[in-house]
Tab-separated table of C-alpha atoms in Angstrom:
chain	number	residue	atom	x	y	z
A	1	MET	CA	0.000	0.000	0.000
A	2	LEU	CA	1.486	3.328	-1.057
A	3	PRO	CA	0.949	6.533	0.937
A	4	PRO	CA	-1.565	9.110	-0.316
A	5	LYS	CA	0.054	11.588	-2.679
A	6	ALA	CA	-1.521	14.444	-0.744
A	7	LEU	CA	0.687	13.607	2.220
A	8	VAL	CA	3.960	13.648	0.313
A	9	CYS	CA	6.323	16.430	1.382
A	10	ARG	CA	7.652	18.414	-1.556
A	11	GLU	CA	10.243	20.488	0.303
A	12	THR	CA	13.966	19.880	0.203
A	13	PHE	CA	16.307	20.258	3.124
A	14	ILE	CA	19.549	21.526	1.648
A	15	GLU	CA	18.586	25.201	1.460
A	16	ARG	CA	18.537	25.676	5.224
A	17	PRO	CA	20.299	24.060	8.173
A	18	ALA	CA	17.175	23.418	10.219
A	19	PHE	CA	16.147	19.786	10.730
A	20	ARG	CA	12.703	20.046	9.087
A	21	LEU	CA	10.694	17.473	11.050
A	22	SER	CA	7.496	18.556	9.344
A	23	CYS	CA	8.772	16.937	6.169
A	24	VAL	CA	9.032	13.364	7.422
A	25	VAL	CA	5.421	12.815	6.404
A	26	LEU	CA	5.971	10.301	3.613
A	27	PRO	CA	8.281	7.864	5.399
A	28	VAL	CA	6.274	8.023	8.604
A	29	VAL	CA	3.043	7.264	6.763
A	30	VAL	CA	4.753	4.310	5.113
A	31	PHE	CA	6.012	3.084	8.475
A	32	CYS	CA	2.587	3.421	10.105
A	33	VAL	CA	1.136	1.348	7.281
A	34	LEU	CA	3.724	-1.328	7.996
A	35	VAL	CA	3.080	-1.400	11.714
A	36	THR	CA	-0.659	-1.592	11.165
A	37	SER	CA	-0.720	-4.168	8.404
A	38	MET	CA	2.309	-6.268	9.447
A	39	ARG	CA	3.075	-6.683	5.749
A	40	VAL	CA	6.446	-5.238	4.771
A	41	THR	CA	6.139	-6.409	1.186
A	42	SER	CA	3.087	-4.234	0.590
A	43	VAL	CA	5.265	-1.121	0.503
A	44	TRP	CA	7.122	-2.460	-2.511
A	45	ALA	CA	4.019	-3.442	-4.482
A	46	GLY	CA	4.055	-1.859	-7.911
A	47	LEU	CA	7.696	-0.801	-7.718
A	48	LYS	CA	10.153	-1.965	-10.348
A	49	PRO	CA	13.218	-3.521	-8.700
A	50	ALA	CA	16.616	-2.723	-10.111
A	51	SER	CA	17.879	-5.694	-12.081
A	52	ALA	CA	21.321	-7.170	-11.477
A	53	PRO	CA	23.003	-5.300	-14.377
A	54	ASP	CA	21.716	-2.018	-12.915
A	55	ILE	CA	23.669	-2.483	-9.686
A	56	GLN	CA	26.647	-0.201	-10.123
A	57	PRO	CA	30.058	-0.238	-8.451
A	58	GLU	CA	30.124	1.890	-5.340
A	59	ASP	CA	32.320	4.528	-7.028
A	60	ARG	CA	29.524	5.455	-9.439
A	61	ALA	CA	26.553	7.297	-7.939
A	62	LEU	CA	23.134	6.951	-9.544
A	63	ASP	CA	20.393	9.564	-9.581
A	64	ILE	CA	17.422	8.152	-7.676
A	65	GLU	CA	14.469	7.574	-9.992
A	66	SER	CA	10.966	7.394	-8.577
A	67	GLY	CA	9.323	3.980	-8.663
A	68	VAL	CA	12.623	2.078	-8.755
A	69	THR	CA	13.823	-0.079	-5.872
A	70	TYR	CA	17.598	-0.087	-5.401
A	71	GLY	CA	19.299	-2.987	-3.680
A	72	ALA	CA	22.192	-3.183	-1.258
A	73	GLY	CA	25.552	-2.029	-2.579
A	74	THR	CA	24.106	0.607	-4.911
A	75	ARG	CA	25.577	4.084	-4.545
A	76	LEU	CA	22.855	6.727	-4.812
A	77	LYS	CA	22.987	10.506	-5.010
A	78	ILE	CA	21.190	12.381	-2.264
A	79	PRO	CA	18.620	14.406	-4.253
A	80	GLY	CA	19.478	18.053	-4.821
A	81	THR	CA	23.137	17.545	-3.979
A	82	ASP	CA	26.328	16.005	-5.348
A	83	TRP	CA	26.533	13.877	-2.192
A	84	SER	CA	25.972	10.142	-2.207
A	85	PHE	CA	25.613	7.072	0.001
A	86	ILE	CA	25.578	3.292	-0.437
A	87	VAL	CA	22.440	1.279	0.339
A	88	PRO	CA	23.432	-0.963	3.288
A	89	VAL	CA	23.444	-4.757	3.187
A	90	LEU	CA	19.958	-6.251	3.739
A	91	TRP	CA	18.302	-2.899	3.000
A	92	ARG	CA	16.652	-1.320	-0.042
A	93	SER	CA	16.014	2.240	-1.093
A	94	SER	CA	13.190	3.787	-3.079
A	95	ARG	CA	11.672	7.192	-3.798
A	96	GLN	CA	7.991	7.782	-4.398
A	97	GLU	CA	6.950	9.908	-7.379
A	98	ASP	CA	5.934	12.973	-5.382
A	99	SER	CA	8.690	12.793	-2.780
A	100	ASP	CA	12.021	14.610	-2.965
A	101	MET	CA	13.818	12.265	-0.590
A	102	PRO	CA	14.202	8.474	-0.766
A	103	PHE	CA	13.582	6.190	2.163
A	104	LEU	CA	15.304	2.989	3.261
A	105	MET	CA	13.483	-0.241	4.058
A	106	ALA	CA	14.905	-3.324	5.754
A	107	GLU	CA	14.522	-6.480	3.655
A	108	GLU	CA	13.588	-8.360	6.823
A	109	GLY	CA	11.709	-6.948	9.791
A	110	LYS	CA	10.146	-3.505	10.001
A	111	GLY	CA	13.057	-1.096	9.997
A	112	LEU	CA	12.511	2.138	8.091
A	113	GLY	CA	15.092	4.822	7.382
A	114	MET	CA	15.051	8.364	6.083
A	115	MET	CA	17.581	11.118	5.476
A	116	PHE	CA	17.728	14.882	5.911
A	117	PRO	CA	20.440	16.780	3.977
A	118	LEU	CA	21.740	19.886	5.749
A	119	ALA	CA	23.623	22.952	4.537
A	120	ASP	CA	25.498	25.571	6.551
A	121	ALA	CA	25.021	23.409	9.629
A	122	THR	CA	27.522	23.878	12.437
A	123	ARG	CA	28.241	21.158	14.961
A	124	GLU	CA	26.289	23.149	17.540
A	125	VAL	CA	23.243	23.316	15.262
A	126	VAL	CA	23.368	19.559	14.692
A	127	HIS	CA	23.615	18.979	18.449
A	128	ASP	CA	20.490	21.074	18.851
A	129	HIS	CA	18.626	19.108	16.173
A	130	LEU	CA	19.453	15.783	17.787
A	131	SER	CA	18.507	16.938	21.285
A	132	GLN	CA	14.912	17.718	20.309
A	133	PRO	CA	11.996	15.276	20.703
A	134	LEU	CA	10.585	14.098	17.389
A	135	SER	CA	6.803	14.428	17.153
A	136	LEU	CA	5.517	12.645	14.065
A	137	LEU	CA	2.150	11.548	12.675
A	138	HIS	CA	-0.496	9.356	14.274
A	139	GLY	CA	0.771	10.149	17.771
A	140	LEU	CA	4.168	8.671	16.952
A	141	SER	CA	6.900	10.427	18.911
A	142	PHE	CA	10.522	9.807	19.839
A	143	ILE	CA	12.354	11.171	22.874
A	144	PRO	CA	16.174	11.450	22.981
A	145	ALA	CA	17.611	8.708	25.180
A	146	GLY	CA	21.114	8.474	26.606
A	147	ALA	CA	24.152	10.504	25.685
A	148	GLU	CA	25.283	11.430	22.208
A	149	VAL	CA	28.219	9.541	20.754
A	150	GLU	CA	30.474	11.964	18.925
A	151	THR	CA	33.479	11.589	16.640
A	152	GLU	CA	35.359	14.083	14.497
A	153	THR	CA	32.916	13.646	11.612
A	154	SER	CA	29.708	12.266	13.144
A	155	ILE	CA	27.222	12.555	16.001
A	156	ALA	CA	24.944	9.651	16.964
A	157	ARG	CA	21.838	9.670	19.144
A	158	SER	CA	19.308	7.102	20.362
A	159	TYR	CA	15.576	7.707	20.721
A	160	GLN	CA	12.694	5.928	22.407
A	161	GLY	CA	9.107	6.017	21.200
A	162	ASP	CA	5.792	4.369	21.937
A	163	GLY	CA	6.759	0.762	21.391
A	164	MET	CA	9.524	1.711	18.968
A	165	ILE	CA	13.199	2.615	18.967
A	166	GLY	CA	14.929	5.254	16.865
A	167	ARG	CA	18.578	5.791	15.983
A	168	ALA	CA	20.056	8.881	14.338
A	169	LEU	CA	23.478	9.568	12.859
A	170	ALA	CA	24.544	12.997	11.671
A	171	LYS	CA	27.422	12.827	9.204
A	172	LEU	CA	29.380	16.081	8.976
A	173	GLY	CA	31.165	17.213	5.834
A	174	PRO	CA	33.220	20.205	4.699
A	175	GLY	CA	31.805	23.700	4.394
A	176	GLY	CA	28.830	23.055	6.645
A	177	ALA	CA	27.574	20.140	4.557
A	178	GLY	CA	25.889	17.342	6.419
A	179	VAL	CA	23.174	14.725	6.419
A	180	ILE	CA	21.147	13.166	9.223
A	181	TYR	CA	20.202	9.514	8.787
A	182	PHE	CA	17.328	8.320	10.986
A	183	ILE	CA	16.207	4.696	11.363
A	184	MET	CA	13.283	3.448	13.427
A	185	GLY	CA	11.483	0.213	14.153
A	186	PRO	CA	10.077	-2.106	16.844
A	187	PRO	CA	12.562	-2.955	19.641
A	188	GLU	CA	12.925	-6.580	18.555
A	189	GLY	CA	14.246	-5.530	15.162
A	190	THR	CA	16.706	-2.789	16.083
A	191	HIS	CA	19.750	-4.788	17.159
A	192	GLY	CA	21.614	-3.969	13.952
A	193	PHE	CA	20.640	-0.326	13.572
A	194	GLU	CA	23.964	1.026	14.852
A	195	SER	CA	25.946	-0.958	12.294
A	196	VAL	CA	23.566	0.102	9.510
A	197	LEU	CA	24.043	3.759	10.420
A	198	GLU	CA	27.793	3.259	10.664
A	199	ARG	CA	27.864	1.848	7.136
A	200	LEU	CA	25.735	4.715	5.867
A	201	GLY	CA	28.067	7.228	7.479
A	202	GLN	CA	31.203	5.545	6.177
A	203	SER	CA	29.815	5.381	2.651
A	204	THR	CA	28.705	9.027	2.543
A	205	ARG	CA	30.581	11.215	0.073
A	206	PHE	CA	30.253	14.975	0.073
A	207	THR	CA	32.595	15.437	-2.898
A	208	GLU	CA	32.881	13.129	-5.869
A	209	GLY	CA	35.506	10.432	-5.417
A	210	ASN	CA	36.381	11.274	-1.804
A	211	PRO	CA	34.598	9.181	0.842
A	212	SER	CA	33.227	11.145	3.821
A	213	GLN	CA	34.670	14.413	2.478
């Protein structure tokens, strides 16, 4: 079941540093459908999967086409930028026709991921984004839990929701470039979220040909 087109957010995130929570409508609707129906495969109904020859080496980034499902190992451009990431193992990525941003879906379980490109974002601004509660649709909310885990180029944060767990990783690039990856799902399916986010962060390129830069 695909989300109603009227609920698709048309804004992009790269023009301003703020973490625009109002624009998580599409992925959250998709996730709520999954939780309600308990049928992960329904999200992919009607989408054309990328065939084996379409899977490119990780040094070549593809523009994300709507209605196409991209498998693990595919390097994709973050829309509106020259930045890119690699779809993690056991995950897929797809973008709906009326959505600017793609989302990530676990091949097994009910994990769902989304991304928020940032521009002119200082480390302090990113800290502020990650310290805020996330209030989403259908009463779904996430509260920051525990301390942030910070490195030279990333900041990670855990969240707790009503029967769900969230994990966020902000990857910082040069010149104020950055992207926040956010993954959520039921507690029983979140044991690998940290490693998924780590792979996303490690694969992120902010300039062509230079990983994590």
